[in-house]
Amino acid sequence: MAQKNKLQFIILGLLNQQPLTGYDLTKAFDTEIGEFWQAQHSQIYPQLKRLEEQGYVTHEITVSGAKLEKKLYHVTATGAELLRQWITVGTPDLTATKDEFILKLYFIHSNRDPRLPMMIQEQLRLHTDKLVHLRQRMTVVFPDKALIEAHYGHYLILQHAIGRENYYVTWLKQTLAALPAEQ
Amino acid sequence: MAQKNKLQFIILGLLNQQPLTGYDLTKAFDTEIGEFWQAQHSQIYPQLKRLEEQGYVTHEITVSGAKLEKKLYHVTATGAELLRQWITVGTPDLTATKDEFILKLYFIHSNRDPRLPMMIQEQLRLHTDKLVHLRQRMTVVFPDKALIEAHYGHYLILQHAIGRENYYVTWLKQTLAALPAEQ
DNA sequence: TCTAACATGTAAATCGTTACATGATTGG
DNA sequence: CCAATCATGTAACGATTTACATGTTAGA
């Protein structure tokens, strides 16, 4: 039921790799896993506080410069166990993709609708850009094959995302080509 | 920005095809477009009320049996115009897919993690079932090609969903096959 | 007659985004 | 010295889910 607060597990998973501040976590949601999940700092700081109250993480304060206090968060043993359990239990709920473009398509009834070509071309640009970005990221994160061994999951999901975008682009091209010639 | 209340447009789009009750709309979110968006009746009834206050829909009351009053909603001219605008403006925001399984994969570091085979097999079952269901739906909704003409968008998104699931299943099979042999 | 499906609503809680608010540090 | 980035929080709003609540109708 519900969404079962997945954010907490993502935070635990990230902290389990290395201690991080709330700020670091926020950045990770832009870069590392931004492809698969997003969260703002306004969600992250309160969640860290709750995780600490529940004993899943602790923090130590480090001081930069003269007075800036940073809270560096660590996963506790029970936190690591909670993470392990989340990964180990089944994942039976396939989340429906909420794709606004696809939704709009549903309401277009004729393949002669004059808006179709431009709509598809826009998505083609967007998804092509995303595909380029993902392939770029693959070369940046995994410059040589030795690194794949130690971050296999990360490699898999990048590869998966590339394949997914590749399919999307291919489908858009086919759909565009199959439209009736303009009158 | 934000999510800009897409629900209102979906409701307008559905009502634009034919007048429906709140109950009918709720069912449509389970079957018709459940693949691409979900909403519960607790979201739909208040939204219908707001759309009516804003003049985008109206309702007429029809009576079934002795006393059951149904509210049959219609799109108004301004409602149809609002729908037209939503479809016509660009759709530049690609929503990141929030796939819990993919998220879990990210936190698995070794391709020898003993949980990997069972995790992938579970997803393989789920996505294969979904693929079967989508293909079944295609034959039910479009038993002959003549129907595609009149519901082209619906055809496209079903075809897209089938291709997407097909890719997912293929990728899962490949990933499973590429795992190191059990020790 | 009884049960599944029809039909419509509200309340409470949670999740997520945007905006508000403040201050420190680093490098040019 | 100034701007970009680092760093941490809260408030308000909107979106979504789950639960509460009630009554009718059609068909077996």
Short mmCIF file of C-alpha atoms (C1' of nucleotides) in Angstrom, two decimals:
data_model
loop_
_atom_site.label_atom_id
_atom_site.label_comp_id
_atom_site.label_asym_id
_atom_site.label_seq_id
_atom_site.Cartn_x
_atom_site.Cartn_y
_atom_site.Cartn_z
CA MET A 1 0.00 0.00 0.00
CA ALA A 2 0.89 3.64 -0.46
CA GLN A 3 4.36 4.66 -1.38
CA LYS A 4 5.89 3.37 1.82
CA ASN A 5 8.30 6.28 2.03
CA LYS A 6 10.91 5.17 -0.47
CA LEU A 7 12.91 8.32 0.16
CA GLN A 8 14.12 6.96 3.49
CA PHE A 9 15.59 3.89 1.79
CA ILE A 10 17.29 5.91 -0.91
CA ILE A 11 18.91 8.09 1.74
CA LEU A 12 19.99 4.99 3.67
CA GLY A 13 21.37 3.47 0.49
CA LEU A 14 23.37 6.56 -0.37
CA LEU A 15 24.69 6.96 3.19
CA ASN A 16 25.58 3.28 3.22
CA GLN A 17 28.11 3.95 0.46
CA GLN A 18 29.72 6.81 2.35
CA PRO A 19 28.83 9.39 5.02
CA LEU A 20 27.24 12.48 3.50
CA THR A 21 25.66 15.76 4.54
CA GLY A 22 22.11 16.76 3.69
CA TYR A 23 23.59 19.04 1.08
CA ASP A 24 25.57 16.19 -0.47
CA LEU A 25 22.45 14.05 -0.57
CA THR A 26 20.55 16.83 -2.30
CA LYS A 27 23.22 17.00 -4.97
CA ALA A 28 23.15 13.23 -5.39
CA PHE A 29 19.48 13.51 -6.31
CA ASP A 30 20.45 15.88 -9.12
CA THR A 31 23.28 13.82 -10.54
CA GLU A 32 23.74 10.22 -9.38
CA ILE A 33 20.17 9.03 -9.17
CA GLY A 34 18.37 12.04 -10.64
CA GLU A 35 17.54 9.79 -13.58
CA PHE A 36 15.46 7.55 -11.35
CA TRP A 37 14.26 9.62 -8.43
CA GLN A 38 14.17 13.25 -7.37
CA ALA A 39 13.91 14.97 -4.00
CA GLN A 40 14.46 18.53 -2.82
CA HIS A 41 16.42 19.52 0.23
CA SER A 42 13.14 20.53 1.90
CA GLN A 43 12.23 16.87 1.89
CA ILE A 44 15.69 15.56 2.71
CA TYR A 45 16.51 17.51 5.90
CA PRO A 46 13.29 16.56 7.71
CA GLN A 47 13.70 12.95 6.59
CA LEU A 48 17.22 12.83 7.97
CA LYS A 49 15.92 14.13 11.28
CA ARG A 50 13.25 11.40 11.37
CA LEU A 51 15.75 8.69 10.44
CA GLU A 52 17.98 9.85 13.27
CA GLU A 53 15.09 9.90 15.77
CA GLN A 54 14.35 6.31 14.75
CA GLY A 55 17.99 5.33 15.20
CA TYR A 56 18.74 4.47 11.58
CA VAL A 57 21.35 7.18 11.12
CA THR A 58 23.55 9.33 13.33
CA HIS A 59 25.48 12.47 12.59
CA GLU A 60 28.73 14.00 13.59
CA ILE A 61 29.40 17.70 13.28
CA THR A 62 32.40 18.83 11.30
CA VAL A 63 33.45 22.46 11.11
CA SER A 64 34.61 24.10 7.89
CA GLY A 65 36.47 27.37 8.15
CA ALA A 66 35.65 29.46 11.21
CA LYS A 67 32.10 28.50 12.11
CA LEU A 68 30.23 26.63 9.39
CA GLU A 69 28.90 23.46 10.94
CA LYS A 70 28.19 20.53 8.66
CA LYS A 71 26.26 17.48 9.74
CA LEU A 72 27.85 14.39 8.34
CA TYR A 73 25.39 11.51 8.49
CA HIS A 74 26.27 7.82 8.95
CA VAL A 75 24.10 4.72 8.73
CA THR A 76 23.78 2.75 11.96
CA ALA A 77 23.69 -1.05 12.17
CA THR A 78 19.88 -1.03 12.38
CA GLY A 79 19.78 1.40 9.46
CA ALA A 80 21.89 -0.93 7.35
CA GLU A 81 19.59 -3.79 8.33
CA LEU A 82 16.50 -1.79 7.30
CA LEU A 83 18.12 -1.09 3.95
CA ARG A 84 19.01 -4.75 3.49
CA GLN A 85 15.42 -5.76 4.20
CA TRP A 86 13.98 -3.26 1.74
CA ILE A 87 16.22 -4.58 -1.02
CA THR A 88 15.52 -8.20 -0.12
CA VAL A 89 11.71 -8.16 0.04
CA GLY A 90 9.81 -8.42 -3.22
CA THR A 91 8.94 -5.46 -5.42
CA PRO A 92 5.57 -6.54 -6.79
CA ASP A 93 4.12 -3.12 -7.61
CA LEU A 94 4.94 -1.88 -11.07
CA THR A 95 4.52 1.86 -10.98
CA ALA A 96 2.58 3.21 -13.92
CA THR A 97 4.61 5.72 -15.85
CA LYS A 98 2.99 9.13 -15.81
CA ASP A 99 4.10 10.44 -19.18
CA GLU A 100 2.27 13.65 -20.11
CA PHE A 101 3.03 13.37 -23.81
CA ILE A 102 1.62 9.86 -23.98
CA LEU A 103 -1.44 11.12 -22.15
CA LYS A 104 -1.97 13.87 -24.71
CA LEU A 105 -1.62 11.37 -27.54
CA TYR A 106 -4.51 9.39 -26.10
CA PHE A 107 -6.82 12.33 -26.77
CA ILE A 108 -5.79 12.73 -30.40
CA HIS A 109 -8.15 10.68 -32.49
CA SER A 110 -6.98 11.13 -36.07
CA ASN A 111 -3.61 10.40 -37.62
CA ARG A 112 -4.24 13.52 -39.73
CA ASP A 113 -4.37 15.81 -36.70
CA PRO A 114 -2.09 18.68 -37.76
CA ARG A 115 -0.47 18.88 -34.31
CA LEU A 116 0.91 15.35 -34.41
CA PRO A 117 4.12 15.99 -36.40
CA MET A 118 5.28 18.88 -34.22
CA MET A 119 4.36 17.06 -31.02
CA ILE A 120 6.35 14.00 -32.02
CA GLN A 121 9.29 16.08 -33.23
CA GLU A 122 9.47 17.89 -29.90
CA GLN A 123 9.58 14.59 -28.02
CA LEU A 124 12.14 13.28 -30.47
CA ARG A 125 14.42 16.21 -29.63
CA LEU A 126 13.91 15.79 -25.90
CA HIS A 127 14.46 12.04 -25.83
CA THR A 128 17.39 12.20 -28.21
CA ASP A 129 19.04 14.76 -25.93
CA LYS A 130 18.39 12.53 -22.96
CA LEU A 131 19.84 9.54 -24.77
CA VAL A 132 22.98 11.51 -25.61
CA HIS A 133 23.25 12.63 -22.00
CA LEU A 134 22.87 9.08 -20.68
CA ARG A 135 25.50 7.70 -23.08
CA GLN A 136 27.79 10.50 -22.03
CA ARG A 137 27.22 9.62 -18.41
CA MET A 138 28.03 5.98 -19.08
CA THR A 139 31.46 6.96 -20.42
CA VAL A 140 32.04 9.33 -17.49
CA VAL A 141 30.97 6.94 -14.74
CA PHE A 142 32.42 3.79 -16.32
CA PRO A 143 35.50 4.86 -18.33
CA ASP A 144 36.86 1.35 -18.11
CA LYS A 145 35.33 -2.04 -17.52
CA ALA A 146 37.11 -2.67 -14.25
CA LEU A 147 34.81 -0.15 -12.56
CA ILE A 148 31.69 -2.07 -13.52
CA GLU A 149 32.60 -4.89 -11.15
CA ALA A 150 32.41 -2.68 -8.06
CA HIS A 151 29.24 -0.79 -9.05
CA TYR A 152 27.31 -3.40 -10.93
CA GLY A 153 23.85 -2.11 -10.04
CA HIS A 154 24.73 1.39 -11.13
CA TYR A 155 26.01 0.02 -14.41
CA LEU A 156 22.85 -2.02 -14.94
CA ILE A 157 20.46 0.86 -14.38
CA LEU A 158 22.42 3.19 -16.64
CA GLN A 159 22.41 0.53 -19.32
CA HIS A 160 18.70 0.00 -18.75
CA ALA A 161 17.95 3.73 -19.04
CA ILE A 162 19.94 3.96 -22.27
CA GLY A 163 18.04 1.04 -23.75
CA ARG A 164 14.75 2.54 -22.64
CA GLU A 165 15.47 5.93 -24.21
CA ASN A 166 16.76 4.21 -27.30
CA TYR A 167 13.46 2.39 -27.66
CA TYR A 168 11.52 5.62 -27.10
CA VAL A 169 13.50 7.43 -29.82
CA THR A 170 13.09 4.54 -32.23
CA TRP A 171 9.36 4.41 -31.61
CA LEU A 172 9.00 8.16 -32.10
CA LYS A 173 10.88 7.99 -35.42
CA GLN A 174 8.73 5.12 -36.65
CA THR A 175 5.56 6.87 -35.57
CA LEU A 176 6.58 10.08 -37.31
CA ALA A 177 7.47 8.23 -40.50
CA ALA A 178 4.16 6.37 -40.49
CA LEU A 179 2.06 9.56 -40.44
CA PRO A 180 0.16 10.27 -43.65
CA ALA A 181 1.86 12.71 -46.00
CA GLU A 182 0.79 16.32 -45.46
CA GLN A 183 -2.09 17.42 -47.65
CA MET B 1 5.69 24.40 -12.85
CA ALA B 2 4.76 21.74 -10.36
CA GLN B 3 2.41 19.14 -11.74
CA LYS B 4 -0.04 21.73 -13.00
CA ASN B 5 -3.04 19.58 -12.22
CA LYS B 6 -2.99 17.17 -15.13
CA LEU B 7 -6.01 15.37 -13.71
CA GLN B 8 -8.32 18.14 -14.87
CA PHE B 9 -7.15 17.72 -18.46
CA ILE B 10 -7.55 13.97 -18.39
CA ILE B 11 -11.09 14.36 -17.11
CA LEU B 12 -11.83 16.94 -19.80
CA GLY B 13 -10.34 14.65 -22.43
CA LEU B 14 -12.43 11.69 -21.33
CA LEU B 15 -15.61 13.75 -21.11
CA ASN B 16 -14.86 15.21 -24.52
CA GLN B 17 -15.27 11.75 -26.01
CA GLN B 18 -18.65 11.20 -24.34
CA PRO B 19 -20.57 12.39 -21.27
CA LEU B 20 -19.72 10.32 -18.21
CA THR B 21 -20.46 10.17 -14.50
CA GLY B 22 -17.82 10.42 -11.81
CA TYR B 23 -18.18 6.69 -11.38
CA ASP B 24 -17.58 6.09 -15.08
CA LEU B 25 -14.49 8.29 -14.93
CA THR B 26 -13.18 6.33 -11.96
CA LYS B 27 -13.56 3.10 -13.92
CA ALA B 28 -11.81 4.64 -16.93
CA PHE B 29 -8.77 5.21 -14.72
CA ASP B 30 -8.69 1.49 -13.97
CA THR B 31 -9.08 0.25 -17.51
CA GLU B 32 -8.77 2.71 -20.40
CA ILE B 33 -5.89 4.87 -19.22
CA GLY B 34 -4.88 2.99 -16.09
CA GLU B 35 -1.71 2.10 -17.92
CA PHE B 36 -0.69 5.74 -18.04
CA TRP B 37 -2.35 7.49 -15.12
CA GLN B 38 -4.31 6.59 -12.01
CA ALA B 39 -6.75 8.49 -9.86
CA GLN B 40 -9.20 7.48 -7.17
CA HIS B 41 -12.78 8.61 -6.92
CA SER B 42 -11.84 10.73 -3.91
CA GLN B 43 -9.79 12.87 -6.28
CA ILE B 44 -12.26 12.77 -9.17
CA TYR B 45 -15.44 13.98 -7.48
CA PRO B 46 -13.89 17.13 -6.00
CA GLN B 47 -12.12 17.84 -9.29
CA LEU B 48 -15.41 17.59 -11.20
CA LYS B 49 -16.94 20.07 -8.78
CA ARG B 50 -14.06 22.51 -9.35
CA LEU B 51 -14.25 22.11 -13.12
CA GLU B 52 -17.95 22.88 -12.96
CA GLU B 53 -17.40 25.95 -10.77
CA GLN B 54 -14.92 27.17 -13.35
CA GLY B 55 -17.37 26.57 -16.16
CA TYR B 56 -15.42 23.86 -17.96
CA VAL B 57 -18.03 21.15 -17.45
CA THR B 58 -21.73 20.98 -16.63
CA HIS B 59 -23.85 18.12 -15.42
CA GLU B 60 -27.34 16.89 -15.94
CA ILE B 61 -29.04 14.60 -13.50
CA THR B 62 -30.43 11.31 -14.74
CA VAL B 63 -32.44 8.99 -12.53
CA SER B 64 -31.96 5.23 -12.54
CA GLY B 65 -34.69 3.12 -11.02
CA ALA B 66 -36.72 4.81 -8.30
CA LYS B 67 -34.36 7.35 -6.77
CA LEU B 68 -30.70 6.90 -7.70
CA GLU B 69 -29.51 10.19 -9.12
CA LYS B 70 -26.53 10.10 -11.46
CA LYS B 71 -24.64 13.19 -12.49
CA LEU B 72 -23.76 12.94 -16.14
CA TYR B 73 -21.01 15.43 -16.92
CA HIS B 74 -20.48 17.22 -20.25
CA VAL B 75 -17.62 19.40 -21.45
CA THR B 76 -18.57 23.01 -22.20
CA ALA B 77 -17.16 25.04 -25.09
CA THR B 78 -14.58 26.69 -22.80
CA GLY B 79 -13.71 23.27 -21.40
CA ALA B 80 -13.08 21.92 -24.89
CA GLU B 81 -10.94 24.97 -25.60
CA LEU B 82 -8.90 24.42 -22.41
CA LEU B 83 -8.33 20.80 -23.46
CA ARG B 84 -7.30 21.88 -26.95
CA GLN B 85 -4.77 24.33 -25.50
CA TRP B 86 -3.26 21.75 -23.16
CA ILE B 87 -2.71 19.35 -26.05
CA THR B 88 -1.35 22.06 -28.31
CA VAL B 89 1.24 23.65 -26.01
CA GLY B 90 4.63 21.93 -25.74
CA THR B 91 5.41 19.11 -23.33
CA PRO B 92 9.04 19.86 -22.47
CA ASP B 93 9.22 18.10 -19.10
CA LEU B 94 10.20 14.46 -19.26
CA THR B 95 9.01 12.87 -16.05
CA ALA B 96 11.60 10.66 -14.45
CA THR B 97 10.30 7.14 -14.05
CA LYS B 98 10.13 6.16 -10.41
CA ASP B 99 10.81 2.46 -10.69
CA GLU B 100 11.40 0.90 -7.28
CA PHE B 101 13.14 -2.19 -8.64
CA ILE B 102 15.61 -0.08 -10.60
CA LEU B 103 16.24 1.93 -7.47
CA LYS B 104 17.04 -1.19 -5.50
CA LEU B 105 19.42 -2.35 -8.21
CA TYR B 106 21.40 0.86 -7.78
CA PHE B 107 22.31 -0.20 -4.27
CA ILE B 108 23.53 -3.66 -5.26
CA HIS B 109 27.22 -3.42 -5.89
CA SER B 110 28.31 -6.89 -6.93
CA ASN B 111 27.07 -9.05 -9.77
CA ARG B 112 27.56 -11.96 -7.37
CA ASP B 113 24.99 -10.64 -4.90
CA PRO B 114 22.89 -13.74 -4.17
CA ARG B 115 19.65 -11.73 -4.28
CA LEU B 116 20.07 -10.66 -7.89
CA PRO B 117 18.70 -13.76 -9.65
CA MET B 118 15.50 -13.89 -7.64
CA MET B 119 14.98 -10.14 -7.92
CA ILE B 120 15.31 -10.23 -11.69
CA GLN B 121 13.14 -13.31 -12.01
CA GLU B 122 10.36 -11.63 -10.03
CA GLN B 123 10.44 -8.60 -12.33
CA LEU B 124 10.54 -10.88 -15.33
CA ARG B 125 7.32 -12.52 -14.18
CA LEU B 126 5.64 -9.18 -13.50
CA HIS B 127 6.66 -7.54 -16.77
CA THR B 128 5.88 -10.62 -18.82
CA ASP B 129 2.39 -10.69 -17.32
CA LYS B 130 1.99 -7.02 -18.10
CA LEU B 131 3.14 -7.56 -21.66
CA VAL B 132 0.64 -10.38 -22.12
CA HIS B 133 -2.09 -8.19 -20.68
CA LEU B 134 -1.22 -5.28 -22.99
CA ARG B 135 -1.16 -7.51 -26.08
CA GLN B 136 -4.50 -8.94 -25.03
CA ARG B 137 -5.85 -5.41 -24.67
CA MET B 138 -4.67 -4.53 -28.14
CA THR B 139 -6.69 -7.36 -29.64
CA VAL B 140 -9.72 -6.42 -27.54
CA VAL B 141 -9.64 -2.67 -28.25
CA PHE B 142 -8.56 -2.98 -31.88
CA PRO B 143 -9.97 -6.25 -33.23
CA ASP B 144 -9.74 -4.90 -36.77
CA LYS B 145 -7.67 -2.22 -38.44
CA ALA B 146 -10.62 -0.02 -39.32
CA LEU B 147 -10.93 0.98 -35.66
CA ILE B 148 -7.39 2.33 -35.55
CA GLU B 149 -8.35 5.21 -37.83
CA ALA B 150 -10.87 6.63 -35.38
CA HIS B 151 -8.75 6.16 -32.22
CA TYR B 152 -5.28 6.68 -33.52
CA GLY B 153 -3.81 8.10 -30.30
CA HIS B 154 -5.15 5.22 -28.26
CA TYR B 155 -3.63 2.81 -30.75
CA LEU B 156 -0.27 4.59 -30.59
CA ILE B 157 -0.01 4.55 -26.82
CA LEU B 158 -0.99 0.90 -26.58
CA GLN B 159 1.60 0.08 -29.21
CA HIS B 160 4.14 2.20 -27.32
CA ALA B 161 3.40 0.48 -24.02
CA ILE B 162 3.77 -2.95 -25.63
CA GLY B 163 7.12 -1.96 -27.09
CA ARG B 164 8.27 -0.54 -23.76
CA GLU B 165 7.35 -3.71 -21.85
CA ASN B 166 8.89 -5.81 -24.56
CA TYR B 167 12.16 -3.94 -24.13
CA TYR B 168 11.97 -4.31 -20.35
CA VAL B 169 11.44 -8.07 -20.62
CA THR B 170 14.26 -8.44 -23.13
CA TRP B 171 16.63 -6.45 -20.93
CA LEU B 172 15.73 -8.51 -17.85
CA LYS B 173 16.39 -11.75 -19.72
CA GLN B 174 19.73 -10.52 -20.97
CA THR B 175 20.70 -9.28 -17.52
CA LEU B 176 19.75 -12.57 -15.94
CA ALA B 177 21.71 -14.54 -18.53
CA ALA B 178 24.78 -12.35 -18.04
CA LEU B 179 25.02 -13.07 -14.30
CA PRO B 180 27.97 -15.19 -13.25
CA ALA B 181 27.17 -18.87 -12.80
CA GLU B 182 26.25 -19.82 -9.24
CA GLN B 183 29.12 -20.99 -7.12
"C1'" DT C 1 -33.39 -12.02 -0.64
"C1'" DC C 2 -29.03 -11.12 -0.98
"C1'" DT C 3 -24.79 -9.75 -3.05
"C1'" DA C 4 -22.01 -7.47 -6.37
"C1'" DA C 5 -21.75 -3.54 -8.65
"C1'" DC C 6 -23.43 1.13 -9.07
"C1'" DA C 7 -23.07 5.77 -7.28
"C1'" DT C 8 -21.35 9.92 -4.59
"C1'" DG C 9 -19.31 12.15 -1.39
"C1'" DT C 10 -15.78 13.75 2.82
"C1'" DA C 11 -11.70 13.32 6.07
"C1'" DA C 12 -7.19 12.42 7.28
"C1'" DA C 13 -2.67 11.50 6.26
"C1'" DT C 14 1.24 11.45 3.40
"C1'" DC C 15 4.10 12.82 -0.34
"C1'" DG C 16 6.19 16.30 -3.10
"C1'" DT C 17 7.16 21.06 -4.87
"C1'" DT C 18 7.81 25.85 -4.42
"C1'" DA C 19 8.74 29.59 -1.71
"C1'" DC C 20 10.57 31.75 2.37
"C1'" DA C 21 14.62 32.49 5.33
"C1'" DT C 22 19.31 32.74 6.90
"C1'" DG C 23 24.11 32.58 7.05
"C1'" DA C 24 29.27 30.96 5.76
"C1'" DT C 25 32.98 29.95 2.63
"C1'" DT C 26 35.87 29.98 -1.42
"C1'" DG C 27 37.91 31.76 -5.34
"C1'" DG C 28 38.41 35.31 -8.67
"C1'" DC D 1 34.80 42.66 -2.19
"C1'" DC D 2 31.58 40.19 -4.53
"C1'" DA D 3 29.33 36.30 -6.49
"C1'" DA D 4 28.68 31.48 -6.78
"C1'" DT D 5 28.37 27.75 -4.11
"C1'" DC D 6 28.04 25.58 0.27
"C1'" DA D 7 25.00 24.59 4.05
"C1'" DT D 8 20.58 24.04 6.83
"C1'" DG D 9 16.34 24.70 7.94
"C1'" DT D 10 10.74 25.92 7.88
"C1'" DA D 11 6.17 27.17 5.74
"C1'" DA D 12 2.63 26.86 2.55
"C1'" DC D 13 0.51 24.71 -0.93
"C1'" DG D 14 -0.86 21.16 -3.99
"C1'" DA D 15 -1.21 16.24 -5.35
"C1'" DT D 16 -2.23 11.57 -4.08
"C1'" DT D 17 -3.65 7.69 -1.24
"C1'" DT D 18 -6.28 5.46 2.23
"C1'" DA D 19 -9.99 5.36 5.07
"C1'" DC D 20 -14.52 6.74 6.46
"C1'" DA D 21 -19.40 7.05 5.24
"C1'" DT D 22 -23.83 6.25 2.98
"C1'" DG D 23 -27.30 4.64 0.03
"C1'" DT D 24 -29.34 2.31 -4.58
"C1'" DT D 25 -30.03 -1.03 -8.16
"C1'" DA D 26 -29.88 -5.16 -11.00
"C1'" DG D 27 -29.51 -9.82 -11.42
"C1'" DA D 28 -28.99 -14.48 -9.65
#
